[in-house]
Each structure stands twice: as structure tokens, then as C-alpha cells.
């Protein structure tokens, strides 16, 4: 049997913000400096495995008892940028969304009502002490929200296919400076509001834009396909240029070309319909 550390946990995508070290107060700043000097750092798969292990006890532990001291790291022009995991906050937020994702009987079987009530009470008490808290990471299962693609261009796309015999997975991600991400959100919202009625794309993009405003202007924004690369064939990943399709559709709307906008949207819907169908495949 493979070791637990070698098991890949699917199937989520991630939108992350890496803030420069100067954005963090002491003593957290010193912690991240020392953390960066370690030889090994956990991956997003390690983070997922830890959260899944907490669901195994009886009763399950839907939110970690202690906050994680781990983070994802990146260097931008030689400057250390940090994306803290903040697993407690993200766990509380994910728990709040479960009611919309699972039928009542299934939810009660996975997380009994008494566990959910206690967890919600803990969250309310925590928020009173941390009213300005926000996560550095957003996640989505079995898809990438279309609003996330607005933040990036196709030139910022990086795809690396797994070599034959390699243990490491393929990688598909986008990275852009915060200033570019904010500018693209603002331009896209103007185009969408001028041509469309309010809807999920506008709502999602507005929400993402507000979230980005919470961070340092010199941050790095990353869209990572994460565990989706384990579920999709290499040809699908290689041909996936969703950010380009989103940009093309918005540009077409801006120019009043509804036909081209509809064609770009149809490509996106077909691509992601195929991905979501794998969620229910036997």
C-alpha cells in the first residue's frame, strides 16, 4: 500500500493571496521569516489530509482546535510573500456553506446537529474577538468559479505536465500582481453591468473584488487548479485556456458583439460541464 503522504486528495481549486512580509505585524512577521528558513514546507495536499483526518474521530472535529502555523510561500522580485493557511477560519466558513451543498439527512450523518451548533457558537465567539479576520485562501470543489478567471490573462498561465514515472502531479496555475487583478475586476464589472442584468457572475466578481481590497497592494494573486489536475486528463488540461475565454467574452460584450460573447461563454460551459460530470461518474 502507498504511504498516506503519497495519497492525493482531490478535487479542489484555490484562489490565494500572498502578502509581502511587511504586511504582517510582529510577532507573526518573525514567525514567517523563521518558517521560510525551513527546508521542507507542506503542500496543499498535506493541508487537505489534515482536515480530512479531523473528520474521522467520533464525534468529528469539523474545525481545528488550534490555528495552523503553516503557510504557502512565494518570492516576488526577491521579496518574501506569505499566504497563511488559517484553517480554523476557513473551516468555519466551509461548515456554514455545507447546508447548501448536502441534503439534510446526509449532513446530519456527516456532522451531527449538536456538533454543528457548538461549532457555530465557537465561531461567533471567535468573530467577536477577531472582527476583521479574513482568509487568504478561497477554495471550490470540482470547478473553478468563472469570476476567478477574470483576474488573470492567458499569458500568466503556467501548465506543467507530469513526466512519465514522476510522483509529482501536473500543475496548472495563474499568477498576477494584486494591482493587475484589481484593475481587471473593475474593468470587467463595468462591462458586465453595462450589458447584463445582475446575476451570479456579477455577484461573484463583486464579492471577489471586495475580498482583494482587504490585502496589501503589492500582494501576489494565484489561481491554482490544485486537486483538479488529478481528475482530468492531460489533453483536457493542456487545452484549458479558460482565462482567455473569459477575457474574450468580456471584451466582446464591451464591443457590443453579443454573438462572440455567447460563443466564448458556450466554450466555458461545455468545458466545465465535462469537469463537473466527473464528480458523479462511477
Coordinates of C-alpha atoms in Angstrom, one line a residue, residues 13 21-22 41 45 69 79 84 92 105 107-108 120 133 147 149 156 165 168 209 211-212 222 236 244 248 261 264 275:
X13 CA -9.2 24.5 -6.8
X21 CA 6.2 40.2 4.7
X22 CA 5.8 43.9 5.6
X41 CA 7.1 23.1 3.7
X45 CA -2.4 18.1 -0.3
X69 CA 1.1 27.9 11.9
X79 CA 10.6 39.8 -1.5
X84 CA -1.2 31.8 5.7
X92 CA -15.9 27.7 10.0
X105 CA -30.0 13.7 6.2
X107 CA -25.3 16.5 6.5
X108 CA -26.7 15.1 9.8
X120 CA -21.3 27.8 15.2
X133 CA -10.5 38.4 10.1
X147 CA -15.2 35.1 -11.7
X149 CA -10.5 33.8 -14.2
X156 CA 0.0 34.4 -16.9
X165 CA 7.1 7.9 -13.9
X168 CA 4.6 14.7 -8.6
X209 CA -13.2 42.4 -5.7
X211 CA -12.1 40.4 -0.9
X212 CA -9.0 41.6 -2.8
X222 CA -2.7 33.0 -7.6
X236 CA -8.1 18.5 -21.2
X244 CA -8.6 33.6 -22.3
X248 CA -12.7 37.2 -24.9
X261 CA -19.6 36.7 -26.2
X264 CA -17.0 32.2 -25.6
X275 CA -15.5 18.5 -15.4

